[in-house]
mmCIF file of C-alpha atoms (C1' of nucleotides) in Angstrom:
data_model
loop_
_atom_site.group_PDB
_atom_site.id
_atom_site.type_symbol
_atom_site.label_atom_id
_atom_site.label_comp_id
_atom_site.label_asym_id
_atom_site.label_seq_id
_atom_site.Cartn_x
_atom_site.Cartn_y
_atom_site.Cartn_z
ATOM 1 C CA MET A 1 -13.042 -5.040 -14.478
ATOM 2 C CA LYS A 2 -12.749 -4.286 -10.781
ATOM 3 C CA VAL A 3 -9.201 -3.349 -9.740
ATOM 4 C CA ALA A 4 -8.219 -2.975 -6.090
ATOM 5 C CA THR A 5 -5.259 -2.149 -3.883
ATOM 6 C CA TYR A 6 -4.831 -3.398 -0.332
ATOM 7 C CA ASN A 7 -1.884 -2.938 2.016
ATOM 8 C CA ILE A 8 -2.365 -6.221 3.849
ATOM 9 C CA ASN A 9 0.280 -5.686 6.603
ATOM 10 C CA GLY A 10 1.428 -9.304 6.841
ATOM 11 C CA ILE A 11 -0.288 -11.656 4.412
ATOM 12 C CA ASN A 12 0.016 -14.728 6.620
ATOM 13 C CA ALA A 13 -1.193 -12.995 9.786
ATOM 14 C CA ARG A 14 -4.121 -11.456 7.868
ATOM 15 C CA LEU A 15 -4.980 -14.366 5.595
ATOM 16 C CA PRO A 16 -8.509 -14.996 6.983
ATOM 17 C CA VAL A 17 -9.350 -11.308 6.459
ATOM 18 C CA LEU A 18 -7.940 -11.334 2.915
ATOM 19 C CA LEU A 19 -9.786 -14.513 1.914
ATOM 20 C CA ARG A 20 -13.074 -13.283 3.368
ATOM 21 C CA TRP A 21 -12.773 -9.963 1.531
ATOM 22 C CA LEU A 22 -11.873 -11.704 -1.781
ATOM 23 C CA ALA A 23 -14.867 -14.017 -1.426
ATOM 24 C CA GLU A 24 -17.274 -11.195 -0.571
ATOM 25 C CA GLU A 25 -16.153 -8.534 -3.067
ATOM 26 C CA SER A 26 -14.725 -10.686 -5.838
ATOM 27 C CA PRO A 27 -12.308 -8.098 -7.312
ATOM 28 C CA ASP A 28 -10.807 -9.093 -10.678
ATOM 29 C CA VAL A 29 -7.368 -7.682 -9.933
ATOM 30 C CA VAL A 30 -5.787 -7.024 -6.528
ATOM 31 C CA CYS A 31 -2.478 -5.315 -5.812
ATOM 32 C CA LEU A 32 -1.160 -6.189 -2.368
ATOM 33 C CA GLN A 33 1.580 -4.474 -0.372
ATOM 34 C CA GLU A 34 3.468 -5.252 2.835
ATOM 35 C CA LEU A 35 3.304 -9.027 2.497
ATOM 36 C CA LYS A 36 5.947 -9.345 5.258
ATOM 37 C CA SER A 37 6.614 -12.818 3.955
ATOM 38 C CA PRO A 38 9.586 -14.494 2.314
ATOM 39 C CA GLN A 39 9.002 -15.639 -1.264
ATOM 40 C CA GLU A 40 8.387 -19.278 -0.305
ATOM 41 C CA ARG A 41 5.813 -18.576 2.392
ATOM 42 C CA PHE A 42 3.273 -16.883 0.106
ATOM 43 C CA PRO A 43 -0.120 -18.628 0.650
ATOM 44 C CA LEU A 44 -0.628 -19.541 -3.008
ATOM 45 C CA LYS A 45 -2.927 -22.503 -2.476
ATOM 46 C CA GLU A 46 -5.551 -20.630 -0.449
ATOM 47 C CA ILE A 47 -5.560 -17.812 -3.014
ATOM 48 C CA SER A 48 -5.714 -20.080 -6.086
ATOM 49 C CA ASP A 49 -8.598 -21.957 -4.473
ATOM 50 C CA LEU A 50 -10.621 -18.748 -4.852
ATOM 51 C CA GLY A 51 -9.851 -18.620 -8.583
ATOM 52 C CA TYR A 52 -6.897 -16.240 -8.687
ATOM 53 C CA HIS A 53 -3.598 -16.315 -10.520
ATOM 54 C CA ALA A 54 -0.807 -14.668 -8.551
ATOM 55 C CA ILE A 55 2.607 -13.107 -9.029
ATOM 56 C CA TRP A 56 4.498 -11.945 -5.971
ATOM 57 C CA HIS A 57 7.844 -10.600 -4.864
ATOM 58 C CA GLY A 58 8.381 -11.432 -1.215
ATOM 59 C CA GLN A 59 11.030 -10.364 1.250
ATOM 60 C CA LYS A 60 11.946 -11.559 4.709
ATOM 61 C CA SER A 61 10.378 -9.448 7.502
ATOM 62 C CA TRP A 62 9.346 -6.387 5.521
ATOM 63 C CA ASN A 63 7.900 -5.024 2.306
ATOM 64 C CA GLY A 64 6.725 -7.469 -0.359
ATOM 65 C CA VAL A 65 4.187 -6.906 -3.165
ATOM 66 C CA ALA A 66 1.826 -9.161 -5.103
ATOM 67 C CA VAL A 67 -0.718 -9.036 -7.903
ATOM 68 C CA LEU A 68 -3.715 -11.391 -7.846
ATOM 69 C CA SER A 69 -5.928 -11.684 -10.897
ATOM 70 C CA LYS A 70 -8.792 -13.713 -12.288
ATOM 71 C CA TYR A 71 -7.262 -13.064 -15.723
ATOM 72 C CA LYS A 72 -3.887 -14.167 -16.996
ATOM 73 C CA ILE A 73 -0.971 -12.105 -15.638
ATOM 74 C CA GLU A 74 2.058 -11.220 -17.738
ATOM 75 C CA GLU A 75 5.010 -9.988 -15.699
ATOM 76 C CA VAL A 76 6.906 -6.938 -17.006
ATOM 77 C CA THR A 77 9.332 -6.286 -14.137
ATOM 78 C CA ARG A 78 9.705 -6.636 -10.395
ATOM 79 C CA VAL A 79 12.274 -3.882 -10.149
ATOM 80 C CA LEU A 80 11.646 -0.151 -10.335
ATOM 81 C CA PRO A 81 14.380 1.006 -12.721
ATOM 82 C CA GLY A 82 17.037 3.502 -11.671
ATOM 83 C CA ASP A 83 18.888 2.053 -8.680
ATOM 84 C CA PRO A 84 20.716 -1.284 -8.977
ATOM 85 C CA GLU A 85 21.506 -1.106 -5.224
ATOM 86 C CA ASP A 86 17.837 -1.099 -4.223
ATOM 87 C CA ASN A 87 16.851 -4.597 -3.119
ATOM 88 C CA GLN A 88 13.588 -3.786 -1.329
ATOM 89 C CA SER A 89 10.483 -5.519 -2.745
ATOM 90 C CA ARG A 90 8.284 -2.538 -3.460
ATOM 91 C CA TYR A 91 7.375 -2.633 -7.153
ATOM 92 C CA LEU A 92 5.688 -5.094 -9.469
ATOM 93 C CA GLU A 93 4.671 -4.192 -13.018
ATOM 94 C CA VAL A 94 2.397 -6.530 -14.961
ATOM 95 C CA ILE A 95 0.029 -6.567 -17.928
ATOM 96 C CA ILE A 96 -3.519 -7.840 -17.484
ATOM 97 C CA GLN A 97 -6.158 -7.601 -20.222
ATOM 98 C CA ASN A 98 -3.908 -5.172 -22.136
ATOM 99 C CA VAL A 99 -3.624 -2.811 -19.174
ATOM 100 C CA VAL A 100 -0.233 -2.053 -17.609
ATOM 101 C CA ILE A 101 -0.618 -2.328 -13.849
ATOM 102 C CA CYS A 102 2.110 -0.973 -11.582
ATOM 103 C CA CYS A 103 1.750 -2.251 -8.018
ATOM 104 C CA ILE A 104 3.477 0.262 -5.769
ATOM 105 C CA TYR A 105 4.658 0.227 -2.161
ATOM 106 C CA LEU A 106 6.265 3.610 -1.842
ATOM 107 C CA PRO A 107 8.629 4.038 1.142
ATOM 108 C CA ASN A 108 7.163 5.627 4.275
ATOM 109 C CA GLY A 109 10.147 7.979 4.698
ATOM 110 C CA ASN A 110 9.960 8.634 8.444
ATOM 111 C CA PRO A 111 11.808 9.780 10.471
ATOM 112 C CA LEU A 112 12.522 13.079 8.845
ATOM 113 C CA PRO A 113 15.181 14.147 7.944
ATOM 114 C CA GLY A 114 17.408 11.135 7.350
ATOM 115 C CA ALA A 115 18.380 8.306 5.047
ATOM 116 C CA LYS A 116 14.849 6.899 4.944
ATOM 117 C CA TYR A 117 13.412 10.171 3.745
ATOM 118 C CA GLU A 118 16.166 10.507 1.121
ATOM 119 C CA TYR A 119 15.366 6.990 -0.062
ATOM 120 C CA LYS A 120 11.702 7.962 -0.373
ATOM 121 C CA LEU A 121 12.508 11.042 -2.465
ATOM 122 C CA ASN A 122 14.803 9.003 -4.687
ATOM 123 C CA TRP A 123 12.153 6.319 -5.106
ATOM 124 C CA ILE A 124 9.556 8.931 -6.092
ATOM 125 C CA GLU A 125 11.978 10.313 -8.658
ATOM 126 C CA ARG A 126 12.454 6.861 -10.180
ATOM 127 C CA LEU A 127 8.689 6.258 -10.200
ATOM 128 C CA THR A 128 8.105 9.596 -11.906
ATOM 129 C CA LYS A 129 10.617 8.676 -14.580
ATOM 130 C CA ARG A 130 8.995 5.285 -15.158
ATOM 131 C CA SER A 131 5.549 6.892 -15.267
ATOM 132 C CA LYS A 132 6.676 9.320 -17.968
ATOM 133 C CA THR A 133 7.868 6.397 -20.076
ATOM 134 C CA LEU A 134 4.443 4.778 -19.748
ATOM 135 C CA LEU A 135 2.744 8.024 -20.777
ATOM 136 C CA GLN A 136 5.018 8.312 -23.812
ATOM 137 C CA MET A 137 4.010 4.803 -24.837
ATOM 138 C CA ASN A 138 0.380 5.958 -24.653
ATOM 139 C CA ALA A 139 -0.365 2.686 -22.900
ATOM 140 C CA PRO A 140 -3.525 2.147 -20.860
ATOM 141 C CA ALA A 141 -1.818 2.095 -17.467
ATOM 142 C CA ILE A 142 -2.563 2.231 -13.753
ATOM 143 C CA LEU A 143 -0.253 3.290 -10.927
ATOM 144 C CA ILE A 144 -1.824 1.669 -7.899
ATOM 145 C CA GLY A 145 -0.831 1.020 -4.318
ATOM 146 C CA ASP A 146 0.281 2.435 -0.999
ATOM 147 C CA PHE A 147 1.936 5.723 -1.952
ATOM 148 C CA ASN A 148 2.531 6.857 1.650
ATOM 149 C CA ILE A 149 1.585 10.334 0.435
ATOM 150 C CA ILE A 150 -1.259 12.485 1.796
ATOM 151 C CA PRO A 151 -2.013 14.569 -1.301
ATOM 152 C CA GLU A 152 -3.999 17.402 0.291
ATOM 153 C CA GLU A 153 -5.370 18.693 3.604
ATOM 154 C CA ILE A 154 -8.730 17.026 2.967
ATOM 155 C CA ASP A 155 -6.891 13.697 2.999
ATOM 156 C CA THR A 156 -6.030 13.823 6.707
ATOM 157 C CA TYR A 157 -8.215 14.170 9.796
ATOM 158 C CA LYS A 158 -5.779 16.704 11.256
ATOM 159 C CA PRO A 159 -3.400 18.406 8.799
ATOM 160 C CA GLU A 160 -1.462 20.265 11.511
ATOM 161 C CA LYS A 161 -0.391 16.957 13.075
ATOM 162 C CA TYR A 162 1.333 15.939 9.847
ATOM 163 C CA ILE A 163 3.267 19.107 9.035
ATOM 164 C CA ASP A 164 6.614 17.472 9.898
ATOM 165 C CA ASP A 165 5.697 14.001 8.700
ATOM 166 C CA ALA A 166 7.283 12.348 5.658
ATOM 167 C CA LEU A 167 3.775 11.555 4.340
ATOM 168 C CA PHE A 168 2.872 15.228 4.056
ATOM 169 C CA THR A 169 5.950 17.341 3.270
ATOM 170 C CA LYS A 170 5.869 20.001 0.597
ATOM 171 C CA GLU A 171 8.248 17.884 -1.493
ATOM 172 C CA VAL A 172 6.135 14.715 -1.568
ATOM 173 C CA LYS A 173 2.867 16.614 -2.078
ATOM 174 C CA GLU A 174 4.471 18.436 -4.991
ATOM 175 C CA ALA A 175 5.742 15.191 -6.485
ATOM 176 C CA PHE A 176 2.225 13.769 -6.328
ATOM 177 C CA SER A 177 0.670 16.841 -7.932
ATOM 178 C CA LEU A 178 3.303 16.721 -10.690
ATOM 179 C CA LEU A 179 2.146 13.192 -11.572
ATOM 180 C CA LEU A 180 -1.368 14.603 -11.993
ATOM 181 C CA LYS A 181 -0.004 17.493 -14.040
ATOM 182 C CA ASP A 182 1.710 14.968 -16.312
ATOM 183 C CA GLY A 183 -1.720 13.521 -17.095
ATOM 184 C CA TRP A 184 -2.348 10.871 -14.446
ATOM 185 C CA GLN A 185 -5.809 10.988 -12.925
ATOM 186 C CA ASP A 186 -6.414 10.449 -9.201
ATOM 187 C CA ALA A 187 -9.413 8.123 -9.681
ATOM 188 C CA ILE A 188 -10.775 8.151 -6.135
ATOM 189 C CA ARG A 189 -10.536 11.943 -5.768
ATOM 190 C CA THR A 190 -12.207 12.341 -9.170
ATOM 191 C CA LEU A 191 -15.138 10.200 -8.061
ATOM 192 C CA PHE A 192 -15.405 11.941 -4.668
ATOM 193 C CA PRO A 193 -14.334 15.548 -5.295
ATOM 194 C CA ASP A 194 -15.143 17.006 -1.857
ATOM 195 C CA LYS A 195 -15.452 14.008 0.411
ATOM 196 C CA GLU A 196 -13.188 12.644 3.136
ATOM 197 C CA VAL A 197 -12.251 9.242 1.774
ATOM 198 C CA TYR A 198 -9.675 7.703 4.079
ATOM 199 C CA THR A 199 -7.876 4.438 3.305
ATOM 200 C CA PHE A 200 -5.785 4.085 6.489
ATOM 201 C CA TRP A 201 -6.470 4.308 10.208
ATOM 202 C CA ASP A 202 -3.638 3.877 12.718
ATOM 203 C CA TYR A 203 -3.768 1.098 15.311
ATOM 204 C CA PHE A 204 -3.040 3.702 17.992
ATOM 205 C CA ARG A 205 -5.624 5.571 20.051
ATOM 206 C CA GLN A 206 -8.666 3.913 18.479
ATOM 207 C CA ALA A 207 -8.067 5.826 15.281
ATOM 208 C CA TYR A 208 -10.646 3.837 13.347
ATOM 209 C CA GLY A 209 -13.377 4.379 15.948
ATOM 210 C CA ARG A 210 -12.667 8.122 15.882
ATOM 211 C CA ASN A 211 -12.349 8.156 12.079
ATOM 212 C CA ALA A 212 -8.853 9.603 12.503
ATOM 213 C CA GLY A 213 -7.794 8.482 9.050
ATOM 214 C CA LEU A 214 -5.563 9.289 6.113
ATOM 215 C CA ARG A 215 -5.896 8.829 2.362
ATOM 216 C CA ILE A 216 -2.554 7.361 1.311
ATOM 217 C CA ASP A 217 -3.545 4.475 -1.002
ATOM 218 C CA HIS A 218 -4.070 5.732 -4.525
ATOM 219 C CA ILE A 219 -5.157 4.652 -7.990
ATOM 220 C CA LEU A 220 -3.812 6.798 -10.842
ATOM 221 C CA LEU A 221 -5.069 6.330 -14.391
ATOM 222 C CA SER A 222 -3.207 7.178 -17.583
ATOM 223 C CA PRO A 223 -5.101 9.365 -20.098
ATOM 224 C CA SER A 224 -5.876 6.475 -22.439
ATOM 225 C CA ILE A 225 -7.886 4.612 -19.795
ATOM 226 C CA GLN A 226 -9.648 7.458 -17.969
ATOM 227 C CA ASP A 227 -12.876 7.270 -19.974
ATOM 228 C CA ARG A 228 -13.332 3.690 -18.789
ATOM 229 C CA LEU A 229 -13.680 4.675 -15.108
ATOM 230 C CA THR A 230 -17.232 4.028 -13.899
ATOM 231 C CA GLN A 231 -17.126 3.513 -10.146
ATOM 232 C CA GLY A 232 -14.886 3.271 -7.124
ATOM 233 C CA GLY A 233 -14.718 3.168 -3.373
ATOM 234 C CA ILE A 234 -13.074 2.127 -0.143
ATOM 235 C CA ASP A 235 -14.181 -1.023 1.654
ATOM 236 C CA ARG A 236 -14.048 0.795 4.957
ATOM 237 C CA ASP A 237 -15.798 -1.887 7.005
ATOM 238 C CA VAL A 238 -12.940 -4.338 6.404
ATOM 239 C CA ARG A 239 -10.755 -2.123 8.624
ATOM 240 C CA GLY A 240 -13.116 -2.936 11.493
ATOM 241 C CA TRP A 241 -12.826 -6.711 11.124
ATOM 242 C CA GLU A 242 -10.969 -8.801 13.682
ATOM 243 C CA LYS A 243 -7.181 -8.951 13.012
ATOM 244 C CA SER A 244 -7.479 -6.474 10.146
ATOM 245 C CA SER A 245 -4.689 -4.533 8.467
ATOM 246 C CA ASP A 246 -4.447 -0.823 9.327
ATOM 247 C CA HIS A 247 -5.374 -0.066 5.686
ATOM 248 C CA ALA A 248 -8.688 -0.704 3.924
ATOM 249 C CA PRO A 249 -9.095 -2.091 0.387
ATOM 250 C CA THR A 250 -9.469 0.654 -2.223
ATOM 251 C CA TRP A 251 -10.945 -0.115 -5.645
ATOM 252 C CA ILE A 252 -12.234 1.141 -8.976
ATOM 253 C CA ARG A 253 -14.313 -0.372 -11.732
ATOM 254 C CA LEU A 254 -13.405 0.017 -15.427
ATOM 255 C CA ASN A 255 -15.801 -0.806 -18.236
ATOM 256 C CA ASN A 256 -14.660 -3.074 -21.043
ATOM 257 C CA ASN A 257 -12.771 -1.466 -23.859
ATOM 258 C CA THR A 258 -15.345 -1.368 -26.660
ATOM 259 C CA ASN A 259 -13.130 0.104 -29.356
ATOM 260 C CA GLY A 260 -10.482 -2.565 -29.035
ATOM 261 C "C1'" DA B 1 4.506 12.122 24.552
ATOM 262 C "C1'" DT B 2 1.783 8.375 24.066
ATOM 263 C "C1'" DG B 3 -0.245 4.570 21.652
ATOM 264 C "C1'" DT B 4 -0.666 -0.943 18.574
ATOM 265 C "C1'" DC B 5 0.503 -4.301 15.596
ATOM 266 C "C1'" DT B 6 3.783 -7.972 12.964
ATOM 267 C "C1'" DG B 7 7.814 -10.601 12.212
ATOM 268 C "C1'" DG B 8 12.363 -12.020 13.870
ATOM 269 C "C1'" DT B 9 15.638 -13.390 17.145
ATOM 270 C "C1'" DC B 10 16.171 -15.780 21.029
ATOM 271 C "C1'" DC B 11 14.839 -17.896 24.526
ATOM 272 C "C1'" DC B 12 9.877 -15.515 26.581
ATOM 273 C "C1'" DA B 13 11.057 -10.606 26.109
ATOM 274 C "C1'" DC B 14 12.862 -7.758 23.544
ATOM 275 C "C1'" DC B 15 13.678 -5.000 18.889
ATOM 276 C "C1'" DA B 16 12.714 -2.578 14.226
ATOM 277 C "C1'" DG B 17 9.425 -0.809 11.222
ATOM 278 C "C1'" DA B 18 5.208 1.245 10.273
#
DNA sequence: ATGTCTGGTCCCACCAGA
C-alpha cells in the first residue's frame, strides 16, 4: 500500500497537476492539505474518475484537508479533540485497510510571537494528546501531513535563516522529538538517515532552482506498523511542473499485513 | 529587506495568508 501526503495549495487551481501526479504515480492513499476550497467546490468527479474514494473537510479561502483512497474509507473524526472553539479545517482521521490515518495540516505559526504561534503550540499539544491515545490503543496508525516543523538542521538549506521562524523554534522541534520518543517513527528520515530530503521550496527567489528547500511534510508510523515500511520518497520533480504547489508529494510504501 | 502565489472582495487592484 502506497501512502502519500501532498500540500496541494489550492486544489482547484492545481487540479491538472494533482490529476497528472495521481495518474502517473497511482498512490493508494493520499492525504491532501490546503485545499483552499469550500466544501461544495471539491472536484469530486475528476478524482473519482481516476478510481478514488474521497472524504474532505473544506473551508472558504484557507486550510482544508482531504483523504483520497482506492480502498474504502471509514471516517473517524474531522475535528482534532481538545478545543471546541477551533473551527479551522486542519485534521481528518480515517481508517483504511485497518490502518488509522491522521491527515494533518499543522498551523504555520508565523509571525512569532503572537496569537498564531500560540495557536500552533496549542494545536501541537492537542495532537500529542491524540497521538498518545492512539499509541495506547496499540493501533496501526500513521500521522501524516504538513507539520510545518523543520525537525533538525539537516532539514533546512540554511538553518541560521530559520532561527526566529515558527517552523524551527526550540519548542516545536522539541515537540516533534517528543513524538518520536513516544514511539512514533519518522519514516522518511529512517529511510534516508543522512540525506537532504526536502519536501517544500518557496515560490520566492527561485528557491526550487537553487534547491533552497525545507523538510516539513512528515509521515510518522506507530510501533505496530513500523515493520511494514519498505520504501519511501519525495516526488521532487512535481514541484517543477507548471502551476505546481510549493510542496512536493511525499510517500511511503507498506507491505501487506501477513499476520492478520 | 526582498520575493511569489492563491483566493476573496470589489470593481481591476488591492488584501491576507503562507
